[in-house]
Short mmCIF file of C-alpha atoms in Angstrom, two decimals:
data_model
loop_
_atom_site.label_atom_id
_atom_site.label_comp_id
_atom_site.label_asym_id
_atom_site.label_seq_id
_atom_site.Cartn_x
_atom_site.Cartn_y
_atom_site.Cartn_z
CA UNK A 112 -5.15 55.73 22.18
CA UNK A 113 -5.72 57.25 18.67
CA UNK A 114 -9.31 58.50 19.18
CA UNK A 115 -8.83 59.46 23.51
CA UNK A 116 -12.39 61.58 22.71
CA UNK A 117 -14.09 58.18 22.12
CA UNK A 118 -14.09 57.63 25.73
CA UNK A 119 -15.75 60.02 26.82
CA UNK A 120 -18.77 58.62 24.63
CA UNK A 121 -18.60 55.40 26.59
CA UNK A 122 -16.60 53.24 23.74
CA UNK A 123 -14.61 51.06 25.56
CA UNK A 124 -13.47 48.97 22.32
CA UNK A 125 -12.62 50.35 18.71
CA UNK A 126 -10.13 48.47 16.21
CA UNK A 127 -10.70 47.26 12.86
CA UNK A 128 -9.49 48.66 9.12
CA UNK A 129 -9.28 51.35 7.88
CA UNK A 130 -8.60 52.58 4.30
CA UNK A 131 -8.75 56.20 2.51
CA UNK A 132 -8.14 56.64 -1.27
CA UNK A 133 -7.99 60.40 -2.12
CA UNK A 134 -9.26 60.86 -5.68
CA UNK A 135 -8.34 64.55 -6.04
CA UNK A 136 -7.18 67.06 -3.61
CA UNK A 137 -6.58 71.20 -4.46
CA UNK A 138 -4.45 73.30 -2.02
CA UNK A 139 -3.17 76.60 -2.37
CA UNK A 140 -1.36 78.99 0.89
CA UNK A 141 -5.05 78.94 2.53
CA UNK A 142 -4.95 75.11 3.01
CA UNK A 143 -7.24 72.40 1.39
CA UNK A 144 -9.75 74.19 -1.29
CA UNK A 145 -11.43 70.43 -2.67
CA UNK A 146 -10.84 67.29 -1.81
CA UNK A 147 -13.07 63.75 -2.96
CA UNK A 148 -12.27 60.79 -1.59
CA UNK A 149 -13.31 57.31 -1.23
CA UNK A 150 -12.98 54.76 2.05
CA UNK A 151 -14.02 51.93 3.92
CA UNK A 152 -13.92 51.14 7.78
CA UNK A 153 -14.04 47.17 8.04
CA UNK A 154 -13.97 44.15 10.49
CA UNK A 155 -14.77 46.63 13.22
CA UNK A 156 -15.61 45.36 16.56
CA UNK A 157 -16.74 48.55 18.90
CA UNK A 158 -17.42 47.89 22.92
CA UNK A 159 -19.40 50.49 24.55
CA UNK A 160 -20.25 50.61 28.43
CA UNK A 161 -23.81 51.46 27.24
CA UNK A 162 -24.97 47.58 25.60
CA UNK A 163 -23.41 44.43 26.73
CA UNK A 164 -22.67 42.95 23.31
CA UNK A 165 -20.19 43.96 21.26
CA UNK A 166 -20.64 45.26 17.62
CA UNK A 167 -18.81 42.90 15.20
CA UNK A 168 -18.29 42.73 11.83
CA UNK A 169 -18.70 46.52 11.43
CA UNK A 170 -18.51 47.05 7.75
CA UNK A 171 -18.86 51.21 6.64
CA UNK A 172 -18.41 52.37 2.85
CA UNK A 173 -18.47 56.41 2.37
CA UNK A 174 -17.48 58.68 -0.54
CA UNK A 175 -17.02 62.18 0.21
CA UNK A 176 -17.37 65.24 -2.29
CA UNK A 177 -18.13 68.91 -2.28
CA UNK A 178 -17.52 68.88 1.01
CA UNK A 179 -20.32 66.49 1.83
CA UNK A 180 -20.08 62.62 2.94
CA UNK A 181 -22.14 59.66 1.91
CA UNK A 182 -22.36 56.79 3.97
CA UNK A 183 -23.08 54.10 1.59
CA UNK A 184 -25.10 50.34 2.39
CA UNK A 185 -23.13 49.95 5.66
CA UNK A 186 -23.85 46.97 8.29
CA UNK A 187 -22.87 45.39 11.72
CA UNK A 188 -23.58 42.72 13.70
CA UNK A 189 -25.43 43.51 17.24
CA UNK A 190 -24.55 40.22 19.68
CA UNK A 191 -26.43 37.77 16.83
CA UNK A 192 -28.50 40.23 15.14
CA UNK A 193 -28.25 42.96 12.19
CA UNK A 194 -27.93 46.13 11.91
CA UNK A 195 -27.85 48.28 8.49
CA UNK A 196 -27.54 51.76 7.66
CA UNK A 197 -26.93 54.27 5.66
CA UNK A 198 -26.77 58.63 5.18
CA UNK A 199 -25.52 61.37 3.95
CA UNK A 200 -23.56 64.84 6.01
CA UNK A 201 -23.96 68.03 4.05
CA UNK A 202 -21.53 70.71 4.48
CA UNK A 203 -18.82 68.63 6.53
CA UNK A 204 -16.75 71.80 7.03
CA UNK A 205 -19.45 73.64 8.93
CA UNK A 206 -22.85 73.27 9.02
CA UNK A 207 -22.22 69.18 9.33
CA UNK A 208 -25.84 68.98 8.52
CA UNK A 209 -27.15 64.71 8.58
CA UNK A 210 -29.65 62.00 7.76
CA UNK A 211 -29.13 58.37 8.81
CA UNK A 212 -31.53 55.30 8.37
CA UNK A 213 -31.14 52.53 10.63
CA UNK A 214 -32.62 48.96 10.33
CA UNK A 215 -32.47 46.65 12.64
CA UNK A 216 -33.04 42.90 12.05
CA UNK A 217 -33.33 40.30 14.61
CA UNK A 218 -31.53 41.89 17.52
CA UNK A 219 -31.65 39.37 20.70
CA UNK A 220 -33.27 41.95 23.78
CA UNK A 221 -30.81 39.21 26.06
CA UNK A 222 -27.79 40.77 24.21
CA UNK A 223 -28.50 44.28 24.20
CA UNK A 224 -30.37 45.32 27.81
CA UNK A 225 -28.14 46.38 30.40
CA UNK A 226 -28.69 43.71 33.67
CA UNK A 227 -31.16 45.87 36.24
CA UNK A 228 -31.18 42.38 38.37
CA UNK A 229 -29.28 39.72 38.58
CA UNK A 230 -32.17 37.23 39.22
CA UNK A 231 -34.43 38.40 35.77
CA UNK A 232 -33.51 37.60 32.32
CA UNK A 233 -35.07 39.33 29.15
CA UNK A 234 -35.65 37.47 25.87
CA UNK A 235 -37.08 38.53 22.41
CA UNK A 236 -36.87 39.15 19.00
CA UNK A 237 -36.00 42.82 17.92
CA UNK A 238 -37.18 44.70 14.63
CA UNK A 239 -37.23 48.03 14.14
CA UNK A 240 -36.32 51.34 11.86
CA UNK A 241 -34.88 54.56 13.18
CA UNK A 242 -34.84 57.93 11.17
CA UNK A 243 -31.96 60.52 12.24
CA UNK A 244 -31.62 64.09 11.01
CA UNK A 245 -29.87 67.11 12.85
CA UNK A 246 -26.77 69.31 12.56
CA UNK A 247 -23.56 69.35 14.65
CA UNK A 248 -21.77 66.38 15.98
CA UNK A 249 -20.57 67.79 19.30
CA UNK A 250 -22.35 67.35 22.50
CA UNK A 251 -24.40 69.26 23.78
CA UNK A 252 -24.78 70.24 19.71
CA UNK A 253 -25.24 66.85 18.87
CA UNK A 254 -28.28 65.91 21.48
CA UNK A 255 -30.16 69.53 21.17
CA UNK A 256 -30.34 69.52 17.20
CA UNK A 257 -30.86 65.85 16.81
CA UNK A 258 -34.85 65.17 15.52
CA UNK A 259 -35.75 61.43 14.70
CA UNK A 260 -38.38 58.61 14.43
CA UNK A 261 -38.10 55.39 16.06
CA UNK A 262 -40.32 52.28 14.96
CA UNK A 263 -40.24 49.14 16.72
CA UNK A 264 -41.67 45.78 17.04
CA UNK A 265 -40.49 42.62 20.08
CA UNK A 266 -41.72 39.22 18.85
CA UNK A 267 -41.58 36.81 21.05
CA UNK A 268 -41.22 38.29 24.38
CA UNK A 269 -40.51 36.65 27.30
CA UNK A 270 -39.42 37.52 31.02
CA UNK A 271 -37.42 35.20 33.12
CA UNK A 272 -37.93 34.63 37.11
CA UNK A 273 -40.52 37.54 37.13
CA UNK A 274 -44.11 37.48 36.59
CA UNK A 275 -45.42 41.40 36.07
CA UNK A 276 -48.87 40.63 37.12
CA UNK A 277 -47.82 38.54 40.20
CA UNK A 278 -45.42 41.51 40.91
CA UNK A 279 -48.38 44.29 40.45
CA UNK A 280 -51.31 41.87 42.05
CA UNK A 281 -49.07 41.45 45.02
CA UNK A 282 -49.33 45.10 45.64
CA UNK A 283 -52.69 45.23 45.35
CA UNK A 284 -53.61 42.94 47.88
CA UNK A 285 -52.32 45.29 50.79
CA UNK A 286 -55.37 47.49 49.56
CA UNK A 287 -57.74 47.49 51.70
CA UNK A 288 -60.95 45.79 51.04
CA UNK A 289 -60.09 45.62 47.92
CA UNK A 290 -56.61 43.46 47.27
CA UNK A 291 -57.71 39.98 48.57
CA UNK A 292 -61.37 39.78 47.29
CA UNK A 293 -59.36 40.84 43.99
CA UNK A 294 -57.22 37.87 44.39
CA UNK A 295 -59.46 35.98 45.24
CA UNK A 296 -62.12 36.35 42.47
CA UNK A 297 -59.68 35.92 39.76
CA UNK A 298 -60.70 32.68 37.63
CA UNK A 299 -58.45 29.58 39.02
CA UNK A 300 -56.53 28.69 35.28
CA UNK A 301 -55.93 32.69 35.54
CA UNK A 302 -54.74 32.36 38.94
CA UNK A 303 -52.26 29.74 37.86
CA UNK A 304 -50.72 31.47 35.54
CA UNK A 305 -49.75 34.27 37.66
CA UNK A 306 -48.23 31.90 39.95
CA UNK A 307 -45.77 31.08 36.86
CA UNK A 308 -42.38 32.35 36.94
CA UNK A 309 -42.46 34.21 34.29
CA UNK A 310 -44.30 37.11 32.06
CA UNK A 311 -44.59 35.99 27.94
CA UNK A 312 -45.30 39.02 25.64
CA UNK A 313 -47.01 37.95 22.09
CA UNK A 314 -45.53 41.41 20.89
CA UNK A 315 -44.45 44.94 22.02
CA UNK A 316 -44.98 47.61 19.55
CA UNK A 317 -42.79 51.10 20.24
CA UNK A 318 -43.13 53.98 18.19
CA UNK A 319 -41.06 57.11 19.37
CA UNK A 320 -40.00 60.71 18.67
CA UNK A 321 -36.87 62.19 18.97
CA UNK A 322 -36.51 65.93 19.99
CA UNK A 323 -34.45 68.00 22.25
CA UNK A 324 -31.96 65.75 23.78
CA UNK A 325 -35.76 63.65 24.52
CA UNK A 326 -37.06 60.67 23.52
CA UNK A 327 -40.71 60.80 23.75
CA UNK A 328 -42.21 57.15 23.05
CA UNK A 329 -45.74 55.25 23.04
CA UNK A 330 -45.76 51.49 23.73
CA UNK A 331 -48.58 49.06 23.59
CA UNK A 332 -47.29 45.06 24.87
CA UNK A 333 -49.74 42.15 24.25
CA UNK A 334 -49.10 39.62 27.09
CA UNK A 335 -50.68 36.22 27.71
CA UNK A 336 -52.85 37.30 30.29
CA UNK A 337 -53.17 41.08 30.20
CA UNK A 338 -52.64 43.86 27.95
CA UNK A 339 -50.50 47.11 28.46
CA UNK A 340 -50.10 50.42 27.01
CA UNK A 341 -47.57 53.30 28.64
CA UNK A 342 -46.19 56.30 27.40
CA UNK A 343 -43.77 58.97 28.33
CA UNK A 344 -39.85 60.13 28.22
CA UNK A 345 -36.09 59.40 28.20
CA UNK A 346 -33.66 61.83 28.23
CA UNK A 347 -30.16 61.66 27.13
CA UNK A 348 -29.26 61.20 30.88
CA UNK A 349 -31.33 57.64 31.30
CA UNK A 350 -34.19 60.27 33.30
CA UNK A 351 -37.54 58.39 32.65
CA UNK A 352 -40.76 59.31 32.81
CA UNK A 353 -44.01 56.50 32.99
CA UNK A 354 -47.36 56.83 33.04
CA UNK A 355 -49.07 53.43 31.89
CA UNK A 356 -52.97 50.90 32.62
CA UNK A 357 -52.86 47.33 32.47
CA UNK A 358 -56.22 45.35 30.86
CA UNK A 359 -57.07 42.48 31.67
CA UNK A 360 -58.91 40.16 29.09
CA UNK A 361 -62.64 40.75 28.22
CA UNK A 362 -63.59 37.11 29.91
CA UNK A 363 -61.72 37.28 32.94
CA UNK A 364 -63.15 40.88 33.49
CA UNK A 365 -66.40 39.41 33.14
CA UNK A 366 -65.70 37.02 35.53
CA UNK A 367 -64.59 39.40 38.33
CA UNK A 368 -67.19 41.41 37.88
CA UNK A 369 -70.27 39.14 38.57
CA UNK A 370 -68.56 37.79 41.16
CA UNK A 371 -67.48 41.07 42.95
CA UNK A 372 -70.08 43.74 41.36
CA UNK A 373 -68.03 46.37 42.91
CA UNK A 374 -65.64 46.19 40.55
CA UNK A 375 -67.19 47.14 37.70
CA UNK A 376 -65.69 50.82 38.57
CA UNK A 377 -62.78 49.41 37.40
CA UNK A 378 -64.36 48.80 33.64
CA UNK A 379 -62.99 50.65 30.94
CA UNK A 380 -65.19 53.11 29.23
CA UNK A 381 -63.67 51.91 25.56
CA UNK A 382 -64.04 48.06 25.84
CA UNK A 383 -65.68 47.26 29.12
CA UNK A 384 -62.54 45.54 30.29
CA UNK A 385 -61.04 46.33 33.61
CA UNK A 386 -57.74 48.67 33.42
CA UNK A 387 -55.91 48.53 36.19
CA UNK A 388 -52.99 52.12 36.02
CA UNK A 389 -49.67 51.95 36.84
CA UNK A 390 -48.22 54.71 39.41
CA UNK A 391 -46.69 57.40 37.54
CA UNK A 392 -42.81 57.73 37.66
CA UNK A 393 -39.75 60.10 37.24
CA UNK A 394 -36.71 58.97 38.16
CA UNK A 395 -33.58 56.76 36.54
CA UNK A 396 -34.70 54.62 34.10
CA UNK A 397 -32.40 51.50 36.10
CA UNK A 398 -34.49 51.91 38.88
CA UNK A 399 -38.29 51.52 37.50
CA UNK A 400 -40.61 49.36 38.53
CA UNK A 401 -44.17 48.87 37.15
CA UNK A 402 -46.36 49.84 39.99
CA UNK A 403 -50.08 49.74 40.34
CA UNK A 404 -51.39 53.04 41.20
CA UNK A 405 -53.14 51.52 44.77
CA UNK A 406 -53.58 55.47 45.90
CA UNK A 407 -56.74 55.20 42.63
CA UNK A 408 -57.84 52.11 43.62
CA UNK A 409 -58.46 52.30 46.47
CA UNK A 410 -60.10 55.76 45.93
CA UNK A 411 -62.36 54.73 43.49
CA UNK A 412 -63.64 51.51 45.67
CA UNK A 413 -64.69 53.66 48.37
CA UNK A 414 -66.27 55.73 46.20
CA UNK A 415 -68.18 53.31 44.64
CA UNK A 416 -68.86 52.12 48.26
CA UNK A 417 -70.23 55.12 49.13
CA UNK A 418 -72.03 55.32 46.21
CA UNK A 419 -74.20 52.12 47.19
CA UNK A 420 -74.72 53.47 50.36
CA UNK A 421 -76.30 56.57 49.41
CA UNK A 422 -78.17 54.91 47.07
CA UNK A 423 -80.80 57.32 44.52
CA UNK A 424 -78.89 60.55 45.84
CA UNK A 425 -76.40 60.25 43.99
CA UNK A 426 -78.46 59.37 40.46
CA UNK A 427 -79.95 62.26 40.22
CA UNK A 428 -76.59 64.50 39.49
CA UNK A 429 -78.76 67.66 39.73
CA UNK A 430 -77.44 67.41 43.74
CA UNK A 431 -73.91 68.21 42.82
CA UNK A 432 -72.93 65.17 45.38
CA UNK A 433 -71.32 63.31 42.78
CA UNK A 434 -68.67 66.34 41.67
CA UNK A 435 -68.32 66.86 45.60
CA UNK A 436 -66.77 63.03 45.87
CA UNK A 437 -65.02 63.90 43.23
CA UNK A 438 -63.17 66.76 44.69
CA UNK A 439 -62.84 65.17 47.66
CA UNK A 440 -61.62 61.94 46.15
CA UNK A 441 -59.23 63.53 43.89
CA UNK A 442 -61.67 61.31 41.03
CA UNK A 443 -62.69 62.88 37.86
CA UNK A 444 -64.82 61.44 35.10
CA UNK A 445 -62.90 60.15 32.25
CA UNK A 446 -61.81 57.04 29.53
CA UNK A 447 -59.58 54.73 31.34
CA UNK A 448 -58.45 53.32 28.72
CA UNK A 449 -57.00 56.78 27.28
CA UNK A 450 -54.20 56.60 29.75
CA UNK A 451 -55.14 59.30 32.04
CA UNK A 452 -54.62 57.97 35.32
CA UNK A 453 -55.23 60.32 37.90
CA UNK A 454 -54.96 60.49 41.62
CA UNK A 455 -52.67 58.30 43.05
CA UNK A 456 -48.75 59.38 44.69
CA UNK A 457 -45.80 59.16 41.66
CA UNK A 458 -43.39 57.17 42.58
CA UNK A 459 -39.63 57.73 43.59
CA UNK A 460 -36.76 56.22 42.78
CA UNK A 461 -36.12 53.32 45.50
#
């Protein structure tokens, strides 16, 4: 009821303590000319429609001088983890110019990520640093000026009641020629373990930038039995952007490929192993879903297909034929592993 702007920022929750001491204060007719003060905002607990855990134990120390506000060693709890952070505003009056450092210790992902289906839990261990600076704190002010870094690293991953590479092989096998001789080749332990209700992650890394009202972001995830690297955007408005391969390991590449020659197209140019890319995607972040790209695929089977039926022609590159499939095939030569898929129909939201 005190702060009725607050909800329109999606805080649903906001009580705790809070104290002012005013050190000095000079007024004259033309209102407040200097003013330094001291405060503290503690035993905060904050709901927002945006995280499912609540922040607790919000504790917030600030001086303010010369028209300008420190934010001293400040800290919360997120769910079970910790959150610290400090900064400073610069000419509070006007320019409201800021710089805030976050760390984040030990958030639980289980705690934090919004439900996208009721079936699939997420588990993990969060750590990460963020870096804030911009002017203004009214929207749109506050989204177009703010610039920042983001740093940060999931230990211990784990997806419950839904297996990625079950989920992506599955799609695969309505390829034709292609998706069952896939399946089919895999090595049996490898084959098991896609069969397992669930995806374990070693460790995610995410490093992203911060710029006009956009989060632009790089991720590399090291699972059990694959490896995969995406990149792309969030805006301010959950709009996300995807564009992603999957690896699989050096052995069981190995293995596919001397069983099914053929699939050596697949091979990475970098490390020989074979990268499977995800379908590209705009749309609501709530409503992603790691696709392969099957439109590629299958593309670059028949092309390699065609390529063992024509035999020597296509060797000798003075004929051109090769940069004719190409065209025709929507295939260009490039590093796979430099996440550059091409070809292949984005996907829409569902």
């Amino acid at each position: 009821e005190t702060f009725p702007a607050a909800r329109d920022i999606g805080l649903q929750k906001l009580k705790g303590i809070f104290n002012t001491r005013i050190n000095e204060m000079i007024a004259n007719p033309g209102g407040i000319q200097a003013m330094t003060l001291n405060g503290s905002l503690t035993g905060a607990v904050i709901g927002t429609e945006l995280i499912p855990a609540d922040v607790s134990n919000f504790n917030c120390y600030y001086e303010y001088a010369a028209n300008n506000l420190d934010i001293l060693e400040s800290s919360f709890n997120l769910g079970t983890g910790r959150v610290s952070f400090k900064g400073r505003v610069e000419d509070v009056p006007a320019k409201q110019m800021f710089n805030i450092e976050v760390k984040a210790d030990k958030i639980l992902l289980g705690e934090v990520i919004p439900e996208f289906d009721p079936h699939v839990d997420v588990h993990g261990n969060l750590n990460g640093t963020v870096v804030l600076k911009g002017a203004g704190f009214q929207i749109p002010d506050l989204i177009e000026n703010a610039r920042g870094q983001v740093g940060m690293i999931v230990r211990d991953g784990r997806i419950e009641n839904f297996n990625v590479l079950k989920f992506i092989f599955d799609r695969i096998s309505g390829i034709p020629a292609l998706g069952n001789v896939f399946l089919q080749a895999l090595p049996p332990s490898y084959q098991q373990r896609i069969n397992v209700n669930e995806t374990v992650f070693d460790n995610i890394d995410l490093n992203a930038t911060l710029e006009n009202g956009s989060l632009s972001y790089m991720a590399n995830a090291v699972a059990d039995i694959a490896g995969i690297e995406a990149r792309g955007n969030l805006d301010w408005k959950s709009q996300f952007s995807f564009r992603g391969n999957l690896h699989l390991p050096q052995d069981t590449s190995d293995e596919l490929i001397k069983k099914v020659p053929e699939f050596s197209a697949l091979r990475g140019s970098v490390n020989g192993r074979i990268v499977i890319p995800f379908a590209p995607y705009q749309g609501p972040l709530m409503k992603f879903r790691p696709l392969p790209d099957t439109e590629y695929l299958a593309k670059i089977i028949i092309r390699r297909e065609l390529g063992n039926v024509l035999g020597d022609v296509l060797k000798d590159d003075k004929s051109g034929l090769n940069d004719i499939l190409g065209d025709i095939f929507g295939i260009k030569p490039q590093k796979r592993d430099e996440l550059s898929p091409d070809g292949g129909n984005e996907q829409k939201p569902q």
